[in-house]
Coordinates of C-alpha atoms and ligand atoms in Angstrom, one line a residue:
M16 CA 3.0 -15.8 -14.3
M17 CA 3.5 -13.5 -17.2
N18 CA 7.0 -12.8 -18.6
S19 CA 8.5 -10.3 -16.1
N20 CA 10.5 -8.6 -18.9
L21 CA 7.4 -7.0 -20.2
H22 CA 7.0 -3.3 -19.5
P23 CA 4.5 -2.1 -16.9
E24 CA 2.2 -0.6 -19.6
T25 CA 1.9 -4.1 -21.1
L26 CA 1.5 -5.9 -17.7
C27 CA -1.3 -3.4 -16.7
I28 CA -3.3 -4.6 -19.7
Q29 CA -2.3 -8.2 -20.2
A30 CA -1.1 -9.8 -17.0
G31 CA -3.1 -12.0 -14.7
Y32 CA -5.7 -13.2 -17.1
T33 CA -5.2 -15.0 -20.4
P34 CA -8.5 -16.0 -22.0
G35 CA -8.7 -19.3 -23.9
N36 CA -10.4 -19.8 -27.2
G37 CA -13.9 -18.3 -27.0
D38 CA -13.5 -17.0 -23.5
P39 CA -14.6 -13.5 -22.4
R40 CA -12.0 -10.9 -23.4
Q41 CA -12.4 -9.0 -20.1
I42 CA -11.9 -10.7 -16.7
P43 CA -15.3 -12.2 -15.8
I44 CA -16.9 -11.3 -12.5
Y45 CA -17.3 -14.6 -10.7
Q46 CA -20.2 -13.3 -8.5
S47 CA -20.6 -16.6 -6.7
T48 CA -20.0 -17.4 -3.0
T49 CA -19.5 -21.1 -3.7
F50 CA -18.3 -23.6 -6.4
K51 CA -19.8 -26.9 -7.4
Y52 CA -18.1 -30.3 -7.5
D53 CA -19.1 -33.7 -8.8
T54 CA -17.6 -35.7 -5.9
S55 CA -16.6 -35.0 -2.3
E56 CA -13.1 -36.4 -3.1
D57 CA -12.7 -33.6 -5.7
M58 CA -13.5 -31.0 -3.0
G59 CA -11.5 -32.7 -0.4
R60 CA -8.3 -32.3 -2.4
L61 CA -9.0 -28.5 -2.5
F62 CA -9.4 -28.5 1.3
D63 CA -6.1 -30.3 1.7
L64 CA -4.5 -27.6 -0.6
E65 CA -3.5 -30.5 -2.9
A66 CA -5.3 -29.2 -6.0
D67 CA -5.8 -25.8 -7.4
G68 CA -9.4 -24.6 -7.5
Y69 CA -12.1 -22.8 -5.6
F70 CA -14.7 -23.9 -3.1
Y71 CA -15.8 -20.8 -1.2
S72 CA -15.0 -17.1 -2.1
R73 CA -13.7 -16.3 1.4
C74 CA -10.8 -18.7 0.7
G75 CA -10.3 -17.6 -3.0
N76 CA -12.2 -16.3 -6.0
P77 CA -11.1 -16.5 -9.6
T78 CA -11.8 -12.7 -10.3
C79 CA -9.8 -11.6 -7.3
D80 CA -7.0 -14.0 -8.0
A81 CA -6.6 -12.8 -11.6
V82 CA -6.3 -9.2 -10.4
A83 CA -3.9 -10.2 -7.7
R84 CA -1.7 -12.0 -10.3
K85 CA -1.6 -8.8 -12.3
I86 CA -0.4 -6.7 -9.3
A87 CA 2.1 -9.4 -8.4
A88 CA 3.5 -9.2 -11.9
L89 CA 3.6 -5.4 -11.7
E90 CA 5.5 -5.4 -8.4
G91 CA 7.8 -8.2 -9.5
G92 CA 6.5 -10.6 -6.8
T93 CA 5.7 -14.3 -6.8
A94 CA 2.2 -14.2 -5.3
A95 CA -0.4 -11.8 -4.0
I96 CA -3.7 -11.6 -2.3
L97 CA -6.4 -8.9 -2.5
T98 CA -7.9 -7.7 0.8
G99 CA -11.1 -5.8 1.5
S100 CA -9.1 -2.5 2.2
G101 CA -5.7 -1.1 2.6
Q102 CA -6.0 -1.3 6.3
A103 CA -6.7 -5.1 6.1
A104 CA -3.6 -5.4 3.8
T105 CA -1.3 -3.7 6.4
F106 CA -2.8 -5.7 9.3
F107 CA -2.6 -9.1 7.7
A108 CA 0.9 -8.5 6.1
V109 CA 2.1 -8.0 9.7
F110 CA -0.1 -10.5 11.6
N111 CA 0.9 -13.3 9.1
I112 CA 4.4 -13.3 10.7
A113 CA 3.9 -11.5 14.1
S114 CA 1.7 -12.2 17.1
N115 CA 1.4 -11.9 20.8
G116 CA 4.8 -11.3 22.4
D117 CA 6.5 -10.0 19.2
H118 CA 7.9 -6.7 18.3
V119 CA 8.0 -4.7 15.1
V120 CA 9.9 -1.6 13.9
A121 CA 8.0 1.0 11.8
S122 CA 8.7 4.4 10.3
S123 CA 6.8 7.0 12.3
A124 CA 5.9 8.8 9.0
I125 CA 3.1 6.5 7.8
Y126 CA -0.6 6.7 7.1
G127 CA -2.7 7.8 10.1
G128 CA -4.7 4.6 10.1
S129 CA -1.5 2.5 10.0
Y130 CA 0.0 4.5 12.8
N131 CA -3.0 3.9 15.0
L132 CA -3.0 0.2 14.0
F133 CA 0.6 -0.2 15.2
A134 CA 0.5 2.2 18.2
V135 CA -2.8 1.2 19.7
T136 CA -4.6 -1.8 18.2
M137 CA -1.7 -4.2 17.6
K138 CA -0.3 -3.2 21.0
R139 CA -3.6 -4.4 22.5
M140 CA -3.0 -7.7 20.7
G141 CA 0.5 -8.0 22.3
I142 CA 2.5 -6.8 19.3
E143 CA 4.8 -3.9 20.4
C144 CA 6.0 -1.3 17.9
T145 CA 9.1 0.9 18.0
F146 CA 8.7 3.9 15.8
V147 CA 11.7 5.4 14.1
S148 CA 12.0 8.6 12.1
P149 CA 12.1 8.0 8.3
D150 CA 15.2 10.2 8.5
C151 CA 17.0 8.2 11.1
T152 CA 20.6 7.1 10.7
E153 CA 21.6 3.5 10.2
E154 CA 22.8 3.4 13.8
E155 CA 19.5 4.7 15.1
L156 CA 17.6 2.2 13.0
N157 CA 19.8 -0.7 14.1
A158 CA 19.2 0.3 17.7
A159 CA 15.5 -0.1 17.4
F160 CA 15.7 -3.9 16.9
R161 CA 15.1 -6.4 19.8
P162 CA 15.5 -10.2 19.9
N163 CA 11.8 -10.6 19.3
T164 CA 11.6 -8.2 16.3
K165 CA 9.7 -9.8 13.4
L166 CA 9.6 -7.2 10.7
V167 CA 10.2 -3.6 9.6
F168 CA 7.5 -1.5 8.0
G169 CA 7.6 1.8 6.1
E170 CA 5.9 3.7 3.2
T171 CA 7.7 4.5 -0.1
I172 CA 6.2 8.0 0.0
A173 CA 4.5 8.6 3.3
N174 CA 0.9 9.8 3.4
P175 CA 0.6 12.6 4.3
A176 CA 4.2 13.5 5.5
L177 CA 5.5 12.9 1.9
S178 CA 8.9 11.7 3.2
V179 CA 10.6 9.3 0.9
L180 CA 11.8 6.0 2.5
D181 CA 15.4 5.1 2.0
I182 CA 14.3 1.6 1.0
E183 CA 17.8 0.2 0.6
M184 CA 18.9 1.3 4.0
F185 CA 15.8 0.0 5.7
A186 CA 16.1 -3.3 3.8
K187 CA 19.8 -3.7 4.8
A188 CA 19.0 -3.1 8.5
A189 CA 16.1 -5.5 8.4
H190 CA 18.1 -8.2 6.7
A191 CA 21.1 -7.7 9.1
H192 CA 18.6 -8.6 11.9
G193 CA 17.1 -11.5 10.0
V194 CA 13.7 -10.0 9.4
P195 CA 11.8 -8.9 6.3
L196 CA 11.0 -5.3 5.2
I197 CA 7.4 -4.6 4.4
V198 CA 6.8 -1.5 2.2
D199 CA 3.4 0.2 1.7
N200 CA 3.8 1.4 -1.9
T201 CA 0.4 3.0 -2.2
F202 CA 1.5 6.5 -3.3
A203 CA 4.3 5.6 -5.7
T204 CA 2.5 2.6 -7.3
P205 CA 4.6 0.1 -9.2
I206 CA 4.6 2.5 -12.1
N207 CA 7.0 4.9 -10.2
C208 CA 8.7 2.5 -7.8
R209 CA 9.1 -1.2 -7.4
P210 CA 10.3 -1.6 -3.8
I211 CA 11.2 -5.3 -4.3
E212 CA 14.0 -4.2 -6.7
W213 CA 15.5 -2.2 -3.8
G214 CA 15.4 -5.0 -1.3
A215 CA 11.8 -4.9 0.1
D216 CA 10.4 -8.4 0.8
I217 CA 6.7 -7.7 1.0
V218 CA 4.7 -4.9 -0.6
T219 CA 1.3 -3.7 0.4
H220 CA -1.1 -1.2 -1.2
S221 CA -4.3 0.5 -0.5
T222 CA -5.7 -0.2 -3.9
T223 CA -8.5 2.3 -3.0
K224 CA -6.0 5.0 -4.1
Y225 CA -4.2 5.3 -7.5
M226 CA -4.7 1.7 -8.5
D227 CA -8.5 2.0 -8.5
G228 CA -8.0 5.7 -9.4
H229 CA -11.6 6.6 -9.7
G230 CA -12.7 6.5 -6.1
V231 CA -15.2 3.6 -6.6
A232 CA -14.0 0.7 -4.5
L233 CA -12.1 0.1 -1.3
G234 CA -9.4 -2.5 -1.5
G235 CA -5.9 -3.6 -0.6
V236 CA -3.3 -6.0 -1.8
I237 CA -0.3 -7.9 -0.3
V238 CA 2.5 -9.0 -2.6
D239 CA 5.2 -11.3 -1.6
S240 CA 8.6 -11.2 -3.4
G241 CA 9.3 -14.8 -2.5
K242 CA 12.8 -13.7 -1.6
F243 CA 12.8 -13.8 2.2
D244 CA 14.1 -17.1 3.4
W245 CA 11.9 -17.9 6.3
T246 CA 13.5 -21.4 6.7
A247 CA 16.7 -19.7 7.8
Y248 CA 14.9 -18.7 11.0
P249 CA 12.5 -21.6 11.6
E250 CA 11.9 -20.7 15.2
K251 CA 11.2 -17.1 14.6
Y252 CA 8.8 -17.8 11.7
S253 CA 7.4 -21.0 13.1
G254 CA 3.9 -20.2 11.6
L255 CA 5.5 -20.7 8.2
C256 CA 8.1 -23.3 9.0
T257 CA 6.3 -25.8 11.3
P258 CA 3.0 -27.7 10.8
D259 CA -0.2 -25.6 11.0
E260 CA -2.4 -27.8 13.2
S261 CA -5.4 -25.7 12.2
Y262 CA -4.8 -26.7 8.6
H263 CA -4.3 -30.5 8.5
G264 CA -0.7 -30.1 9.7
V265 CA 0.5 -28.4 6.5
T266 CA 4.0 -26.8 6.7
Y267 CA 3.7 -23.8 4.3
T268 CA 7.4 -23.5 3.4
E269 CA 7.7 -27.2 2.6
R270 CA 4.5 -27.5 0.6
F271 CA 4.6 -24.1 -1.3
G272 CA 8.3 -23.1 -1.2
L273 CA 9.5 -19.6 -0.6
A274 CA 7.5 -18.3 -3.6
G275 CA 4.1 -19.3 -2.2
A276 CA 4.4 -20.0 1.6
Y277 CA 3.6 -16.5 2.9
I278 CA 0.6 -15.7 0.7
T279 CA -0.8 -19.3 1.0
K280 CA -0.7 -19.0 4.8
C281 CA -2.4 -15.6 4.6
T282 CA -5.1 -17.1 2.5
A283 CA -5.6 -20.5 4.0
Q284 CA -5.3 -19.4 7.7
L285 CA -5.9 -15.6 8.1
M286 CA -8.6 -15.1 5.4
R287 CA -10.3 -18.3 6.5
D288 CA -10.5 -17.0 10.1
F289 CA -10.9 -13.2 9.5
G290 CA -12.6 -13.1 6.2
S291 CA -11.3 -9.7 5.1
V292 CA -11.5 -10.5 1.4
Q293 CA -12.2 -8.2 -1.5
S294 CA -15.4 -8.7 -3.4
P295 CA -15.2 -9.9 -7.1
Q296 CA -17.1 -6.8 -8.1
S297 CA -14.5 -4.5 -6.4
A298 CA -11.7 -6.5 -8.0
F299 CA -13.2 -6.0 -11.4
Y300 CA -13.3 -2.2 -10.8
L301 CA -9.7 -2.4 -9.6
N302 CA -8.7 -4.1 -12.8
L303 CA -10.2 -1.4 -14.9
G304 CA -8.2 1.2 -12.9
L305 CA -5.0 -0.8 -13.4
E306 CA -5.4 -0.8 -17.2
S307 CA -4.9 3.0 -17.3
L308 CA -2.6 3.3 -14.3
P309 CA 0.6 4.2 -16.3
L310 CA -1.2 7.0 -18.2
R311 CA -2.9 8.4 -15.2
M312 CA 0.3 8.4 -13.0
K313 CA 2.0 10.5 -15.7
Q314 CA -0.8 13.1 -15.6
H315 CA -1.1 13.1 -11.8
C316 CA 2.7 13.7 -11.5
S317 CA 2.9 16.5 -14.1
N318 CA -0.1 18.3 -12.6
A319 CA 1.5 18.0 -9.1
Q320 CA 4.8 19.3 -10.4
A321 CA 3.2 22.4 -12.0
I322 CA 1.2 23.1 -8.9
A323 CA 4.1 22.6 -6.5
E324 CA 6.1 25.1 -8.6
Y325 CA 3.3 27.6 -8.6
L326 CA 2.8 27.3 -4.8
K327 CA 6.5 27.7 -4.2
G328 CA 6.4 31.0 -6.1
N329 CA 3.3 32.3 -4.2
E330 CA 4.3 34.8 -1.4
K331 CA 1.4 33.8 0.8
V332 CA 2.6 30.2 0.9
A333 CA 5.0 29.5 3.8
W334 CA 6.3 26.2 2.6
V335 CA 5.7 23.5 0.0
K336 CA 6.6 19.8 0.3
Y337 CA 6.9 17.8 -2.9
C338 CA 9.8 15.5 -3.5
G339 CA 9.8 16.5 -7.2
L340 CA 10.8 20.1 -6.3
K341 CA 14.5 20.9 -6.4
G342 CA 15.5 21.8 -2.9
D343 CA 12.9 19.6 -1.3
K344 CA 14.4 17.6 1.6
Y345 CA 13.6 14.3 -0.2
Y346 CA 14.6 15.4 -3.7
A347 CA 17.8 13.3 -3.8
L348 CA 16.0 10.2 -2.5
A349 CA 13.2 10.8 -5.0
Q350 CA 15.8 11.0 -7.8
K351 CA 17.1 7.7 -6.7
Y352 CA 13.9 5.7 -6.0
L353 CA 11.3 7.7 -8.1
P354 CA 13.2 9.0 -11.2
N355 CA 10.1 9.0 -13.4
G356 CA 7.8 10.8 -11.0
S357 CA 6.6 10.3 -7.5
C358 CA 2.9 10.9 -6.9
G359 CA 0.2 13.5 -7.3
V360 CA 0.1 14.5 -3.6
I361 CA 1.6 17.8 -2.3
S362 CA 1.5 19.3 1.1
F363 CA 1.9 23.0 1.9
G364 CA 1.3 25.5 4.7
L365 CA 0.1 29.1 4.4
K366 CA 1.5 32.0 6.3
G367 CA -1.1 32.3 9.0
G368 CA -0.9 28.6 9.9
R369 CA -3.8 26.6 11.2
S370 CA -6.4 29.4 10.8
A371 CA -5.3 30.4 7.3
A372 CA -5.6 26.7 6.3
E373 CA -9.2 26.7 7.5
V374 CA -10.1 29.8 5.5
F375 CA -8.4 28.5 2.4
M376 CA -10.3 25.2 2.6
K377 CA -13.6 27.0 2.6
H378 CA -12.9 28.8 -0.7
L379 CA -11.7 26.0 -2.9
K380 CA -14.1 25.3 -5.8
L381 CA -12.6 22.6 -7.9
G382 CA -10.7 21.0 -5.1
A383 CA -13.2 19.1 -2.9
I384 CA -12.7 18.5 0.9
E385 CA -12.4 14.8 1.2
T386 CA -10.5 12.4 3.4
H387 CA -9.6 10.6 0.2
V388 CA -6.4 11.1 -1.9
A389 CA -5.1 9.8 -5.2
D390 CA -8.1 9.6 -7.5
S391 CA -9.1 11.4 -10.7
R392 CA -10.7 14.4 -9.0
T393 CA -8.6 16.9 -7.2
C394 CA -9.2 16.9 -3.4
C395 CA -7.8 18.6 -0.4
L396 CA -7.6 18.0 3.4
H397 CA -6.5 19.8 6.5
P398 CA -5.5 16.8 8.6
A399 CA -5.2 18.7 12.0
S400 CA -8.9 19.5 11.9
T401 CA -10.1 16.2 10.5
T402 CA -8.3 12.9 10.1
H403 CA -5.6 13.6 12.7
R404 CA -7.7 15.6 15.2
Q405 CA -7.2 13.1 18.0
M406 CA -3.4 13.7 17.9
S407 CA -1.6 16.3 20.1
D408 CA 0.6 18.9 18.4
A409 CA 3.7 16.9 19.5
E410 CA 2.3 13.7 18.0
L411 CA 1.4 15.6 14.8
D412 CA 5.0 16.9 14.5
A413 CA 6.4 13.4 15.1
A414 CA 4.2 12.1 12.4
G415 CA 5.4 14.9 10.1
V416 CA 1.9 16.5 10.0
G417 CA 2.0 20.0 11.4
A418 CA -1.1 21.8 12.5
D419 CA -0.9 24.1 9.4
L420 CA -0.4 21.3 6.9
I421 CA -2.8 21.2 3.9
R422 CA -2.7 18.0 1.8
L423 CA -3.6 18.5 -1.9
S424 CA -4.2 15.5 -4.1
C425 CA -3.8 16.7 -7.7
G426 CA -6.3 15.0 -10.0
L427 CA -6.4 14.6 -13.7
E428 CA -8.0 18.0 -14.5
N429 CA -6.2 20.7 -16.5
A430 CA -3.3 22.1 -14.5
E431 CA -4.1 25.8 -15.4
D432 CA -7.6 25.4 -14.1
L433 CA -6.4 23.9 -10.9
I434 CA -3.8 26.6 -10.4
A435 CA -6.5 29.3 -10.9
D436 CA -8.7 27.7 -8.3
L437 CA -5.8 27.6 -5.8
A438 CA -4.9 31.2 -6.5
Q439 CA -8.4 32.5 -5.7
A440 CA -8.6 30.4 -2.5
I441 CA -5.2 31.6 -1.4
E442 CA -6.2 35.2 -2.2
S443 CA -9.2 34.9 0.1
V444 CA -7.0 34.3 3.1
Ligands
LIG502 C1 -5.4 5.0 2.5 C2 -4.2 4.3 2.9 C3 -4.2 3.2 3.6 C4 -5.4 2.5 4.1 O1 -6.2 2.1 3.0 P1 -7.8 1.9 3.0 O2 -8.0 1.3 1.7 O3 -8.4 3.2 3.3 O4 -8.1 0.9 4.1 C5 -2.9 2.6 3.9 N1 -1.8 3.1 3.5 C6 -1.7 4.3 2.8 C7 -0.4 4.9 2.4 C8 -2.9 4.9 2.4 O5 -2.9 6.1 1.7

């Protein structure tokens, strides 16, 4: 792993792949499902996890691993695995340590897909979730734990609620109850926040968003800090601390240590059985995005700051949420956790509520209506009439997504042009 004292700008370019003499300068795309060996014994050692190497791309691919190493270096983790999407990253980060009969605690202000995953699909699999407000007190948070709680989950900056997680407080409560904190760091990216430095144990991303940055490839990543001591709770985390009968009786913590146990189990067991891997081609695109991530995040954040300030001054705008705005509910937390900028996503409501939002959306020209966020092109969404349409008004409020909320993802265009487009769309209401 690359020297962790290097700055993120350097890691974004250099980490994860070091070509040897005469090797390709750029990460090669290993577009191959399988790998060839001279003897069965050679391949057998790989199956026993006794040698490093590749045999089948569902269980590991050199292109994907190089990009995963880069992201692990950026987050300050010890190991990482790429997944086929952000949803897969969330699911496997949880399912790697929780199963039927277990309980998890999650912030209620999370991505709609993650909310559904916790509230409905994982419940069907026997994993129960208690949702807590991201603004809860320490006492309220501590009260959510049960004897069978396995982890706590939250988002650094929630999509689309834009609340900022008090990572230290959530980590402290998790650790007091002997469980890890998993943080979805998609919106902040490791350029603006590194949750592991604040106590998070595992970090996930939808790499589909800023990391890719160009809207070309779905993907996700799970990064392990290597800091959570599973062996202190061998019964609670028996999947990591006792022999895996489905994998030749390997005990992950013994064989791979705290630095490697969690990600190795996720690879050897979950990806073997579920196969939700990222393709090498997608990993290659992701790597191109990562190279310019620090430059792009600066521009996303400065555009969002200018636009948030413009909206705040517009008399037809009822409210604006952006944690970079002085007076925003999360300004103080953002100053602590995101001192160099937060993200390019803003939410706001127009006077006139739900119906005004619908008219506004029709008149945008540069900002396109997309379910996407966080890429180079500005896009806009009215969740109540699209992504969150199956939720009741009460559920929308609990998730921090009111019926009037418009989510604006500021791209890399010129800020004055974007403001002019917003101005004419607001005028049309
Ligand atoms: C988009 C998103 C996800 C889901 O990622 P996909 O790549 O779409 O599966 C998870 N978390 C957050 C914060 C997201 O924005």
